[in-house]
Coordinates of C-alpha atoms in Angstrom, one line a residue:
M8 CA 0.0 0.0 -0.1
R9 CA 1.5 3.6 -1.2
I10 CA 0.1 6.7 -1.3
K11 CA -1.1 7.7 -4.9
S12 CA -2.3 11.0 -4.6
I13 CA -3.8 13.5 -1.8
R14 CA -6.2 16.5 -2.0
V15 CA -5.7 19.3 0.7
K16 CA -8.6 21.7 1.4
N17 CA -8.8 24.7 3.9
F18 CA -5.7 23.6 5.7
R19 CA -3.6 26.5 6.8
C20 CA -2.3 28.5 3.4
L21 CA -3.5 25.3 1.3
E22 CA -7.2 26.2 0.0
D23 CA -7.4 23.4 -2.4
V24 CA -4.4 21.6 -3.4
R25 CA -4.2 18.2 -5.4
V26 CA -0.8 16.2 -5.4
D27 CA 0.3 13.1 -7.1
M28 CA 2.8 11.4 -5.1
G29 CA 5.5 8.8 -6.2
T30 CA 7.8 6.2 -4.4
L31 CA 9.9 9.2 -4.1
T32 CA 8.4 12.8 -4.1
S33 CA 10.4 16.3 -3.6
F34 CA 8.9 19.4 -2.9
V35 CA 11.0 22.5 -3.9
G36 CA 9.9 26.2 -3.5
P37 CA 10.7 29.5 -1.7
N38 CA 10.0 29.8 1.9
G39 CA 6.8 30.1 3.1
A40 CA 5.4 28.5 -0.1
G41 CA 3.6 25.5 1.9
K42 CA 5.9 23.0 1.2
S43 CA 5.7 21.6 4.6
T44 CA 2.3 22.4 5.3
V45 CA 1.5 19.6 2.7
L46 CA 3.6 17.1 5.1
R47 CA 2.0 18.3 7.9
A48 CA -1.4 17.6 6.5
L49 CA -0.6 14.2 5.9
D50 CA 1.0 14.1 9.6
W51 CA -2.6 15.4 10.9
F52 CA -4.5 12.8 8.7
F53 CA -2.3 9.6 9.8
N54 CA -1.2 10.6 13.3
G55 CA -2.7 14.2 14.3
E56 CA -5.2 14.3 17.6
T57 CA -8.2 16.3 16.8
R58 CA -6.4 19.5 18.4
L59 CA -6.8 21.7 15.3
V60 CA -8.3 25.3 15.9
D61 CA -10.3 27.7 13.8
E62 CA -6.8 29.6 12.9
D63 CA -5.8 26.2 11.1
V64 CA -8.4 27.3 8.6
Y65 CA -7.4 28.8 5.3
S66 CA -7.7 32.5 5.8
G67 CA -9.8 32.8 2.6
A68 CA -12.2 30.4 3.4
V69 CA -15.5 31.9 3.8
E70 CA -18.7 29.7 3.1
D71 CA -17.2 26.2 3.6
R72 CA -14.4 26.1 6.5
R73 CA -14.2 22.7 6.4
I74 CA -10.5 21.2 6.7
S75 CA -10.4 17.9 4.7
V76 CA -7.4 16.0 3.7
E77 CA -7.9 13.1 1.2
V78 CA -5.6 10.1 0.7
K79 CA -5.6 8.0 -2.1
F80 CA -3.6 4.7 -1.6
S81 CA -2.6 2.4 -4.2
D82 CA -1.0 -1.0 -5.1
L83 CA -2.9 -2.8 -2.3
S84 CA -1.8 -5.9 -1.1
V85 CA -3.9 -9.2 0.1
A86 CA -2.8 -8.3 3.7
D87 CA -4.0 -4.5 3.0
R88 CA -7.4 -5.7 1.6
E89 CA -7.5 -8.2 4.5
A90 CA -7.2 -5.2 7.0
L91 CA -9.6 -2.8 5.3
G92 CA -12.5 -5.7 4.8
S93 CA -14.2 -6.4 1.8
T94 CA -16.4 -3.3 2.2
Y95 CA -13.7 -0.8 1.5
A96 CA -11.2 -3.2 -0.2
P97 CA -13.1 -5.8 -2.4
P98 CA -11.2 -8.8 -3.7
G99 CA -9.0 -7.5 -6.6
S100 CA -9.1 -4.3 -5.7
T101 CA -5.9 -2.2 -5.9
T102 CA -7.1 1.3 -4.5
F103 CA -8.6 2.8 -1.4
T104 CA -9.4 6.4 -0.7
A105 CA -10.3 8.0 2.8
W106 CA -10.7 11.5 4.0
R107 CA -10.2 12.9 7.5
I108 CA -12.7 16.3 7.9
W109 CA -12.3 18.7 10.8
D110 CA -15.8 20.8 10.9
N111 CA -15.7 23.6 13.7
G112 CA -14.5 21.3 16.5
S113 CA -15.7 17.7 15.3
D114 CA -13.4 15.4 13.6
K115 CA -14.4 12.3 11.5
M116 CA -12.6 9.7 9.3
T117 CA -14.5 8.4 6.1
A118 CA -13.6 6.4 3.2
R119 CA -15.0 5.5 -0.1
A120 CA -16.8 2.2 0.2
R121 CA -19.3 -0.3 -1.5
S122 CA -22.2 -0.7 1.0
F123 CA -25.9 -0.6 0.8
P124 CA -26.8 3.0 1.4
A125 CA -29.7 2.7 3.9
F126 CA -27.2 0.7 6.4
E127 CA -24.9 3.8 6.0
E128 CA -27.6 6.0 7.3
I129 CA -28.0 3.2 10.1
R130 CA -24.1 3.6 10.8
N131 CA -23.9 7.1 11.1
A132 CA -26.6 7.6 13.5
G133 CA -26.0 8.7 17.2
S134 CA -27.3 6.8 19.6
A135 CA -28.2 3.2 19.8
K136 CA -31.9 4.0 20.1
E137 CA -31.7 5.9 16.9
K138 CA -30.1 3.1 15.2
K139 CA -32.9 1.0 16.5
G140 CA -35.4 3.1 14.8
L141 CA -33.8 3.2 11.6
W142 CA -33.6 -0.4 11.5
D143 CA -37.1 -1.1 12.2
D144 CA -38.3 1.1 9.6
L145 CA -36.1 -0.5 7.2
I146 CA -37.1 -4.0 7.8
A147 CA -40.9 -2.6 7.8
R148 CA -40.1 -1.3 4.1
G149 CA -39.0 -4.5 3.1
E150 CA -35.8 -2.9 1.5
A151 CA -33.3 -5.6 2.8
P152 CA -35.2 -9.2 3.3
G153 CA -33.9 -11.7 5.2
L154 CA -32.3 -8.6 7.9
P155 CA -33.0 -10.0 11.7
K156 CA -34.8 -8.3 14.0
W157 CA -32.9 -5.5 16.2
K158 CA -31.3 -7.3 19.3
N159 CA -28.3 -4.9 19.8
Q160 CA -25.5 -2.7 18.0
G161 CA -23.2 -5.4 18.1
A162 CA -25.6 -8.0 16.5
A163 CA -26.7 -5.5 13.8
D164 CA -23.3 -4.5 12.8
Q165 CA -22.6 -8.2 12.0
A166 CA -26.0 -8.8 10.5
M167 CA -25.5 -5.7 8.0
T168 CA -22.1 -7.0 7.0
L169 CA -23.4 -10.6 6.2
W170 CA -26.1 -9.0 4.4
E171 CA -24.1 -6.9 2.2
S172 CA -21.5 -9.9 1.6
D173 CA -24.5 -11.9 0.4
N174 CA -26.1 -9.0 -1.9
P175 CA -23.2 -7.5 -3.5
D176 CA -25.4 -6.3 -6.7
R177 CA -27.2 -4.3 -4.1
L178 CA -24.3 -2.1 -2.9
E179 CA -23.1 1.1 -4.2
E180 CA -20.1 3.4 -3.8
T181 CA -20.6 5.6 -0.2
E182 CA -18.5 7.2 2.2
S183 CA -18.3 5.4 5.4
G184 CA -16.8 5.9 8.5
V185 CA -13.5 4.4 9.2
T186 CA -12.5 5.7 12.7
H187 CA -11.9 2.0 13.5
L188 CA -9.4 1.8 10.7
F189 CA -7.3 5.1 11.1
G190 CA -8.8 5.4 14.4
F191 CA -7.7 7.5 17.4
N192 CA -6.0 6.6 20.9
G193 CA -4.2 3.5 19.8
Q194 CA -7.2 1.9 17.6
N195 CA -5.4 2.1 14.4
K196 CA -5.7 -1.3 12.7
L197 CA -3.4 -0.2 9.7
S198 CA -0.6 0.8 12.0
G199 CA 2.3 -1.8 11.3
L200 CA 0.8 -2.1 7.4
F201 CA 1.2 1.2 6.5
D202 CA 3.0 4.1 8.8
F203 CA 3.7 7.9 8.4
V204 CA 6.8 9.3 9.7
L205 CA 7.4 12.9 9.8
V206 CA 10.8 14.1 10.5
T207 CA 10.1 17.6 11.3
A208 CA 13.0 20.2 11.0
D209 CA 13.2 20.6 14.8
L210 CA 12.7 17.0 15.7
R211 CA 15.0 16.1 18.5
A212 CA 17.1 12.8 17.9
S213 CA 17.3 12.8 22.1
E214 CA 13.8 12.4 22.4
E215 CA 13.3 9.7 19.5
S216 CA 15.8 7.6 20.7
V217 CA 13.6 6.8 24.2
E218 CA 11.9 3.6 24.1
G219 CA 8.1 4.4 23.5
K220 CA 5.3 3.6 21.3
K221 CA 5.5 6.7 19.1
T222 CA 9.1 7.0 19.1
I223 CA 11.5 6.1 16.4
I224 CA 13.2 3.6 18.4
G225 CA 10.1 2.4 19.9
R226 CA 9.0 1.6 16.3
I227 CA 12.1 -0.4 15.9
L228 CA 12.1 -2.5 18.7
E229 CA 8.2 -3.2 18.1
R230 CA 9.3 -4.5 14.6
T231 CA 12.6 -6.1 15.2
I232 CA 13.0 -7.4 18.7
D233 CA 11.1 -10.6 19.8
R234 CA 10.5 -10.4 23.9
K235 CA 8.5 -13.8 23.6
G236 CA 11.5 -15.5 25.1
A237 CA 12.1 -13.1 28.0
N238 CA 8.4 -13.0 28.6
A239 CA 8.1 -16.8 29.2
A240 CA 11.3 -16.5 31.6
F241 CA 9.7 -13.4 33.5
E242 CA 6.6 -15.5 33.9
A243 CA 8.4 -18.5 35.2
L244 CA 10.5 -16.0 37.7
A245 CA 7.4 -14.4 38.9
K246 CA 5.6 -17.7 39.2
E247 CA 8.7 -18.9 41.5
V248 CA 9.1 -15.9 43.4
S249 CA 5.4 -16.1 44.2
E250 CA 5.8 -19.6 45.4
K251 CA 8.6 -19.1 47.5
Q252 CA 6.8 -16.0 49.1
T253 CA 4.0 -18.1 50.3
A254 CA 6.2 -20.4 51.8
I255 CA 8.1 -17.9 53.5
N256 CA 5.2 -16.3 54.8
K257 CA 3.7 -19.4 56.1
K258 CA 6.8 -20.5 57.7
H259 CA 7.3 -17.4 59.6
L260 CA 4.2 -15.5 59.9
G261 CA 1.7 -18.5 59.8
E262 CA 1.7 -19.6 63.5
Q263 CA 1.6 -16.1 64.6
L264 CA -1.1 -15.1 62.7
N265 CA -3.0 -18.0 63.9
D266 CA -2.4 -17.3 67.3
L267 CA -3.4 -13.7 67.0
A268 CA -6.6 -14.6 65.4
D269 CA -7.5 -17.0 68.0
A270 CA -7.1 -14.1 70.6
L271 CA -9.3 -11.8 68.5
T272 CA -11.8 -14.2 68.1
A273 CA -12.0 -14.8 71.7
E274 CA -12.3 -11.1 72.2
V275 CA -14.9 -10.6 69.9
R276 CA -17.1 -13.5 71.3
A277 CA -17.4 -11.5 74.5
F278 CA -19.6 -9.3 72.5
T279 CA -21.1 -11.6 69.8
A280 CA -21.5 -15.1 69.2
G281 CA -21.3 -17.4 65.8
R282 CA -18.3 -15.2 64.2
G283 CA -14.6 -15.6 64.3
I284 CA -11.3 -14.0 63.0
R285 CA -8.7 -15.1 60.5
L286 CA -5.5 -13.6 59.5
H287 CA -4.2 -14.1 56.1
T288 CA -1.0 -12.9 54.3
R289 CA -1.5 -10.8 51.5
T290 CA 1.4 -10.1 48.8
S291 CA 2.1 -7.5 46.5
D292 CA 2.7 -8.7 42.8
L293 CA 6.2 -9.0 42.1
R294 CA 6.2 -9.3 38.5
P295 CA 9.6 -8.5 37.0
S296 CA 8.5 -5.4 34.3
P297 CA 10.6 -5.9 31.0
A298 CA 13.7 -4.3 30.8
S299 CA 13.8 -0.5 29.2
I300 CA 16.2 0.0 26.5
S301 CA 18.4 2.9 26.2
V302 CA 20.8 4.6 23.2
G303 CA 24.0 5.3 23.9
I304 CA 26.8 6.5 21.3
S305 CA 30.2 5.0 21.4
D306 CA 33.0 7.8 20.5
A307 CA 36.4 6.5 20.4
L308 CA 36.9 5.2 24.2
N309 CA 33.8 7.1 25.6
E310 CA 30.1 6.5 25.5
T311 CA 28.0 9.6 25.5
S312 CA 24.1 9.8 25.3
V313 CA 22.5 11.2 22.1
D314 CA 21.7 14.4 23.3
R315 CA 25.5 15.1 23.8
Q316 CA 26.4 14.7 20.0
G317 CA 26.1 17.2 16.8
H318 CA 22.9 18.5 15.4
G319 CA 24.4 16.6 12.1
F320 CA 25.1 13.5 14.0
Q321 CA 21.6 13.4 15.6
R322 CA 19.9 13.8 12.1
A323 CA 21.7 11.3 10.7
L324 CA 20.8 8.8 13.4
L325 CA 16.9 9.7 13.2
I326 CA 17.4 8.9 9.3
S327 CA 19.6 5.8 9.6
S328 CA 16.8 4.6 12.3
L329 CA 14.0 4.8 10.0
K330 CA 15.9 3.3 7.0
L331 CA 16.8 0.3 9.5
L332 CA 12.9 0.3 10.4
A333 CA 11.8 0.1 6.9
A334 CA 14.8 -2.8 5.8
R335 CA 13.5 -5.0 9.0
G336 CA 9.8 -4.9 8.1
A337 CA 11.0 -5.6 4.4
Q338 CA 13.1 -8.6 5.7
G339 CA 9.9 -9.8 7.6
N340 CA 8.1 -10.1 4.1
D341 CA 5.0 -8.8 5.9
G342 CA 4.3 -6.2 2.9
S343 CA 4.3 -3.5 5.6
V344 CA 5.2 0.2 4.3
I345 CA 6.7 3.2 6.3
C346 CA 6.2 6.9 4.5
L347 CA 9.2 8.7 5.6
A348 CA 8.3 12.5 5.3
I349 CA 11.2 14.9 6.1
E350 CA 11.7 18.5 6.6
E351 CA 14.9 19.8 5.0
P352 CA 16.9 16.7 4.9
E353 CA 20.0 18.6 4.0
L354 CA 19.9 20.4 7.7
F355 CA 22.9 20.4 9.6
Q356 CA 24.4 17.8 6.9
H357 CA 28.2 18.3 5.5
P358 CA 27.7 18.7 1.8
T359 CA 29.4 15.3 1.2
Q360 CA 26.9 13.8 3.7
A361 CA 24.1 15.3 2.1
R362 CA 25.1 14.1 -1.2
V363 CA 24.9 10.5 0.4
F364 CA 21.8 10.8 2.3
S365 CA 20.2 12.0 -1.1
K366 CA 21.4 8.6 -2.6
V367 CA 20.3 6.3 0.3
L368 CA 16.9 8.0 0.3
R369 CA 16.6 7.3 -3.5
D370 CA 18.1 3.7 -3.3
L371 CA 15.7 3.1 -0.5
A372 CA 12.7 4.3 -2.2
D373 CA 13.4 2.7 -5.8
N374 CA 13.5 -0.5 -4.0
L375 CA 9.7 -1.4 -4.4
T376 CA 10.1 -4.3 -1.8
G377 CA 12.2 -2.4 0.6
G378 CA 9.0 -1.2 2.4
L379 CA 9.8 2.5 2.1
Q380 CA 7.9 5.5 0.4
V381 CA 9.9 9.1 0.8
M382 CA 8.8 12.2 0.5
Y383 CA 10.6 15.6 1.7
A384 CA 10.7 19.4 1.2
T385 CA 14.1 20.7 0.4
H386 CA 16.4 23.8 -0.5
S387 CA 19.0 21.7 -1.7
P388 CA 20.0 20.7 -5.1
Y389 CA 21.7 17.8 -3.8
F390 CA 18.6 16.0 -3.0
I391 CA 17.4 16.6 -6.6
D392 CA 18.2 14.5 -9.7
P393 CA 17.3 16.0 -12.6
R394 CA 16.9 12.6 -14.6
F395 CA 13.8 12.5 -12.4
F396 CA 12.4 15.5 -12.7
D397 CA 8.8 13.8 -12.3
Q398 CA 9.5 13.3 -8.9
V399 CA 9.6 17.0 -8.1
R400 CA 6.6 19.1 -7.1
R401 CA 7.2 22.7 -7.3
V402 CA 5.2 24.7 -4.9
T403 CA 4.4 28.4 -5.5
R404 CA 2.3 30.8 -3.5
R405 CA 0.6 33.8 -5.4
Q406 CA -1.4 36.5 -4.6
Q407 CA -3.0 38.0 -7.5
R408 CA -4.5 41.1 -6.7
P409 CA -4.0 43.1 -3.0
D410 CA -7.5 42.2 -2.2
E411 CA -7.2 38.4 -2.8
H412 CA -5.7 35.9 -0.2
P413 CA -2.6 34.1 -1.5
S414 CA -3.3 30.8 -3.0
V415 CA -0.7 27.6 -3.1
S416 CA -0.5 25.8 -6.5
V417 CA 1.6 22.5 -7.0
H418 CA 3.1 21.8 -10.3
L419 CA 4.8 18.8 -11.8
A420 CA 6.4 17.6 -15.1
S421 CA 5.2 14.4 -15.6
L422 CA 6.9 11.9 -18.4
D423 CA 3.7 12.2 -20.5
A424 CA 3.4 15.5 -20.3
V425 CA 6.9 16.6 -21.2
T426 CA 6.9 14.2 -23.9
K427 CA 3.6 15.7 -25.3
R428 CA 5.2 19.2 -25.2
L429 CA 8.2 17.5 -27.3
N430 CA 5.7 16.4 -29.9
G431 CA 6.8 17.7 -33.2
S432 CA 10.3 18.9 -32.2
E433 CA 11.9 15.7 -33.4
V434 CA 13.1 15.0 -29.9
T435 CA 12.7 11.5 -28.9
D436 CA 11.3 10.5 -25.4
D437 CA 14.1 7.7 -25.1
A438 CA 16.5 9.6 -23.2
L439 CA 14.0 10.7 -20.8
R440 CA 12.3 7.4 -20.3
S441 CA 15.8 5.6 -20.0
R442 CA 16.7 8.1 -17.1
W443 CA 20.0 8.5 -19.3
D444 CA 22.3 10.7 -17.4
Q445 CA 22.2 13.6 -19.9
V446 CA 24.2 16.7 -20.0
W447 CA 21.6 19.0 -21.2
T448 CA 19.6 18.1 -17.9
K449 CA 22.3 17.8 -15.5
N450 CA 22.5 21.5 -14.8
L451 CA 18.6 21.5 -13.9
A452 CA 18.6 20.9 -10.4
E453 CA 19.3 24.6 -9.3
A454 CA 16.9 25.8 -12.1
F455 CA 14.0 24.1 -10.3
F456 CA 14.1 26.1 -7.0
A457 CA 14.5 29.5 -9.2
D458 CA 11.5 32.0 -10.0
A459 CA 12.8 32.3 -13.5
V460 CA 15.4 30.7 -15.6
V461 CA 17.9 32.0 -18.3
L462 CA 18.3 28.9 -20.5
V463 CA 21.5 29.0 -22.3
E464 CA 23.5 27.0 -24.7
G465 CA 26.7 26.8 -22.8
D466 CA 28.7 27.3 -19.4
T467 CA 30.5 30.2 -21.2
D468 CA 27.3 31.8 -22.1
K469 CA 26.4 31.7 -18.3
G470 CA 29.8 32.9 -17.3
I471 CA 29.1 36.0 -19.3
L472 CA 25.5 36.9 -18.0
D473 CA 26.3 36.0 -14.6
G474 CA 29.3 38.3 -14.7
I475 CA 27.3 41.0 -16.2
A476 CA 24.9 40.6 -13.5
A477 CA 27.8 40.9 -10.5
R478 CA 29.1 43.8 -11.8
K479 CA 29.4 46.8 -9.3
G480 CA 26.2 48.5 -9.0
Q481 CA 24.0 45.8 -10.5
T482 CA 21.9 43.3 -8.7
A483 CA 22.8 39.8 -8.8
L484 CA 20.4 37.6 -10.7
E485 CA 20.1 35.2 -7.7
V486 CA 19.1 37.9 -5.6
E487 CA 15.9 38.0 -7.6
G488 CA 15.5 34.5 -7.8
I489 CA 16.7 34.0 -11.3
T490 CA 19.4 31.1 -12.2
V491 CA 21.1 30.9 -15.6
A492 CA 21.1 27.2 -16.8
Y493 CA 22.8 25.7 -19.6
S494 CA 21.8 22.8 -21.8
G495 CA 25.1 21.9 -23.5
G496 CA 24.1 23.3 -27.2
K497 CA 21.5 24.6 -29.1
Q498 CA 19.8 21.2 -30.2
H499 CA 19.8 20.3 -26.7
L500 CA 17.7 23.1 -25.4
F501 CA 14.4 21.5 -26.1
I502 CA 14.1 18.9 -23.1
P503 CA 15.3 21.7 -20.5
H504 CA 12.9 23.9 -21.6
A505 CA 9.8 21.3 -22.0
I506 CA 10.8 20.4 -18.2
L507 CA 10.6 24.1 -17.0
A508 CA 7.6 24.9 -18.8
E509 CA 5.8 21.9 -17.2
L510 CA 6.8 23.4 -13.7
S511 CA 5.6 26.8 -14.6
I512 CA 9.0 28.2 -14.4
P513 CA 9.2 31.5 -16.3
T514 CA 12.1 30.7 -18.9
L515 CA 14.0 33.1 -21.1
V516 CA 15.8 31.0 -23.8
V517 CA 19.2 32.5 -25.6
F518 CA 21.0 30.8 -28.4
D519 CA 23.1 31.6 -31.2
N520 CA 21.6 31.7 -34.7
D521 CA 25.2 30.6 -36.0
K522 CA 24.8 32.4 -39.4
G523 CA 28.3 32.7 -39.8
G524 CA 29.1 29.1 -39.2
G525 CA 29.8 28.6 -43.0
L526 CA 31.8 31.6 -43.6
R527 CA 34.3 30.4 -40.6
L528 CA 34.7 27.0 -42.4
R529 CA 35.5 28.5 -45.7
A530 CA 37.8 31.2 -44.4
N531 CA 39.8 28.2 -42.5
G532 CA 39.9 26.6 -45.9
K533 CA 37.2 24.0 -45.3
P534 CA 35.4 22.1 -48.4
E535 CA 32.3 24.0 -50.0
H536 CA 30.2 20.9 -49.0
D537 CA 31.2 21.0 -45.1
A538 CA 30.5 24.8 -45.2
A539 CA 27.0 24.3 -47.0
A540 CA 26.0 21.3 -44.5
T541 CA 26.9 23.2 -41.4
E542 CA 24.5 26.3 -42.6
A543 CA 22.0 24.0 -43.5
N544 CA 21.8 22.1 -40.2
E545 CA 21.9 25.3 -38.2
I546 CA 19.1 26.7 -40.0
R547 CA 17.1 23.8 -39.6
T548 CA 18.0 23.8 -35.8
N549 CA 16.9 27.5 -35.7
R550 CA 13.6 26.8 -37.5
R551 CA 12.9 23.5 -35.3
L552 CA 13.5 26.1 -32.1
L553 CA 11.3 28.4 -33.3
A554 CA 8.5 26.1 -34.3
Y555 CA 9.0 24.4 -30.9
L556 CA 8.4 27.9 -28.8
G557 CA 5.4 28.7 -31.0
E558 CA 7.2 31.7 -32.8
T559 CA 7.4 32.9 -36.4
V560 CA 9.6 30.5 -38.3
V561 CA 12.7 32.1 -40.1
D562 CA 16.0 31.2 -41.0
N563 CA 18.3 33.1 -38.9
P564 CA 16.0 35.1 -36.2
E565 CA 18.0 37.7 -34.2
G566 CA 17.5 39.8 -31.3
Q567 CA 14.6 40.2 -28.5
V568 CA 12.2 37.8 -30.9
S569 CA 9.4 37.8 -27.9
A570 CA 9.8 38.5 -24.1
T571 CA 10.9 34.7 -23.6
L572 CA 13.3 34.6 -26.5
H573 CA 16.3 36.3 -27.4
V574 CA 18.5 35.1 -30.6
W575 CA 22.5 36.4 -30.5
A576 CA 23.4 37.6 -34.1
D577 CA 25.8 34.8 -35.1
R578 CA 27.3 33.8 -31.9
L579 CA 27.8 35.4 -28.6
E580 CA 31.3 36.0 -28.8
E581 CA 30.7 38.0 -32.2
V582 CA 28.1 40.0 -30.4
I583 CA 30.5 40.9 -27.6
E584 CA 33.6 41.7 -30.1
N585 CA 31.1 44.2 -31.5
E586 CA 29.3 45.9 -28.7
W587 CA 32.1 45.0 -26.1
G588 CA 35.6 45.0 -27.2
E589 CA 37.2 45.7 -23.9
W590 CA 35.9 42.6 -22.8
N591 CA 38.1 40.4 -24.6
S592 CA 41.3 42.7 -23.5
T593 CA 40.3 42.3 -19.9
R594 CA 39.8 38.4 -20.2
Q595 CA 43.6 38.3 -21.8
S596 CA 45.1 40.3 -18.9
I597 CA 43.3 38.1 -16.6
V598 CA 44.7 35.1 -18.4
D599 CA 48.5 36.8 -18.7
S600 CA 48.3 37.4 -14.6
G601 CA 47.6 33.7 -14.1
R602 CA 44.2 34.3 -12.6
G603 CA 42.2 32.9 -15.7
V604 CA 42.7 30.1 -18.5
A605 CA 43.1 30.7 -21.9
G606 CA 40.5 29.6 -24.3
K607 CA 37.0 28.8 -23.6
N608 CA 36.5 28.9 -19.8
A609 CA 33.3 29.7 -18.1
A610 CA 35.3 31.1 -14.8
T611 CA 37.6 33.2 -16.9
Y612 CA 34.6 34.6 -19.0
A613 CA 32.4 35.4 -15.8
L614 CA 35.7 37.2 -14.1
A615 CA 36.3 39.3 -17.1
A616 CA 32.3 39.9 -17.4
R617 CA 32.5 41.4 -13.7
E618 CA 35.9 43.4 -13.9
C619 CA 35.9 44.9 -17.2
P620 CA 36.3 48.9 -16.9
A621 CA 33.7 49.4 -19.9
A622 CA 30.1 48.6 -19.2
P623 CA 28.4 46.3 -21.5
S624 CA 25.9 47.7 -24.2
G625 CA 23.4 46.6 -27.0
E626 CA 22.5 43.1 -26.6
L627 CA 23.9 42.2 -23.5
I628 CA 21.9 44.9 -22.0
E629 CA 18.6 43.7 -23.8
V630 CA 18.8 40.3 -22.6
M631 CA 19.6 41.1 -18.8
V632 CA 16.6 43.7 -18.9
A633 CA 14.5 40.3 -20.5
A634 CA 15.8 38.2 -17.7
R635 CA 14.8 40.7 -14.9
A636 CA 11.4 41.1 -16.5
L637 CA 10.4 37.5 -15.9
V638 CA 10.1 37.6 -12.3
A639 CA 8.7 41.6 -12.4
S640 CA 5.6 40.2 -14.4
T641 CA 5.1 37.6 -11.8
P642 CA 2.6 38.3 -9.4

C-alpha cells in the first residue's frame, strides 16, 4: 500500500491543492510557499489528534470552512485488503481512498466503500435508540429481505456486514466512517501495514531515541525485537517468586497469625457469638517489568548520550534508524510500508554527507520490496536528480490582487506531459524514459528552485551573463530568484525547456543563430560541402526551435524575438566583439596574470565580465532586462 495522491482543502495556507505522489516525491519552492504544510497535512491525517483550531482554517475560506485531507492509496496487497475489509477493498481492488475532515471542532474519518446506502444511514446514526428506529423502519419497508430483528448494536453490525456480502448487486459506492481503521487512541488497525513518520526540522534525536510506542526507537524495537522468550522467562520467575514468598510467609508468619486470630476471636465472642477472625498474608505482585532499552553513542573510548552529539549526527541517526526500520519490515516479508516524510533533509549536513543522504533515500525508495515511500521538502539541489524530474513538485504561493488571499499551487512535469510538449520537435523521448544521465538536464537541479530561468547553450554563456549581473552597482540575478542554466548545445535546449515549462517556471531562452558558421569554415579552408552542410544544419535547428517555442519560423532570427526568446546575431562571441570589445582585453589580462585560463573557460569569462572597466551595452543589456522582466511580471 502506497500513497498515490492527496488532496488538501482549507488546511492553513492550502485552499485546495492536489498532489500526485510517487515512490519518491521532492517538494521545492521558496520559504513560506507551503511545502511543509503539505507534509503536516498528511501527518494530521495519519497521526494527528483532534486539536485543530479555527486558526488552522485557510484564511480565505468563508462559506465552507471545513478542513479536509483526502488520501488515495494504490498497490493494495492481500494483507492490506484483509485489514481494510471487503467493504472498503473488495477482492482484486488495488486502490483505497479515505478522508479526514475537521468541521468546527468535530473530527471524523470516512472512506470510499461499497455498501448498502440504507445501512450507512444506520451506521452514521448517533445513539443505539436512533439506530434501532432506523433498523425497524428498514425492515418494515422490506428493502432488505432477510434482515433479522434488532437485538443489539453489535449484532446489527454483524448482520449488515453479512447481508452486504450476500447481496453484492445491491451495493453502491458511498462514504463510510473508518475511525476503526485509522482511529485514534491506539485503535489504528493499519499501524504496522502503513505508517507515516514525519521528521520535522526541529525533531530531536534525543527524544526519539527513548523507548516508547510513538518514538522511532520504539517502532524499531516493536518490529525487530522478539520478547517472547524473555516474557516467558519472566512469567516463570514471577511464579517461582510467588511460590517462595508464600512458603516464607507460612513458615515465619503462619503460626503467629493463627495465634493472633484466635485471641481476636476470643475477644469478639465476648460481644457477639457465632463469628470468628482469620488472618491471611497478602503479598504484592512482584512480577518483573520488561527491561527498558536506552541508546548510547560510542565515541572513541567514551560512551555518551544522544543529546551530547552534534546536530548533524543526531539527524543522521534519525534517518538511519528509519532506514533500518523499513529494512527490517521488508525482511519480514509482511508487506508493510513506512512513508518517511522529511523537512529539509539537508539540515545540519556536510555537503558530502548530504549527497550520501540523497543517494540513500533514493535507493531505498527505488527498492519496491523495501517497504519505504519517501517524500521531503528541500532547499538543496543535492536532493534533486534532474533525470527524475517527474519526482519534483514545485510549490508556489501567489497573490493575484491586493484584496485577494494568497493561493498555493503545486506544479509537476510528468513524463507524459513533457513528451507531449516535445511532440513535433523531432526530439525522441528515449533518453527521458531511460533516465540517461544527460548533459542537457544535468544542470537543471538548481533551476528547479528558481523563480525564473535564463536557459542558454553553454557554460561560457552562463559565465558572461552571471558576470554582467555581478558587476558593481548591479543586482545579482540570484537575488531576484533568477538562475542561468545551460543545456550543452543549441540542439539540446528542447528537453530542459519542456521540463521547466511544465513546472511553470518562467524561462528566457537564449541561443546563437550561428549564421556565420559556414563563412568561418570557408575562411579556414574547409570544403564547400562541409560549409554548406553546417549552414543548412544551423538553419534547420533554428527553425525547429522557433516552431517548438511557438514563434514565427525564419532561417536566422536575431535579437529580442519575444519576451521569452532572444537570439544572438551569429554567436555570443561576435556580439561581444562588436559591442563590448574591452571585454576581450580584460579577459586576456586576467589570463596573462595567471588568474584565468586561456580559451573558452566559464570562470574566466565571468571574471572578465565582472571586472571589465567598460560597461556592456546593446544586446547584452537587452538580455539582462528581459531576464529581470520574467520575475517582474510574476504576481
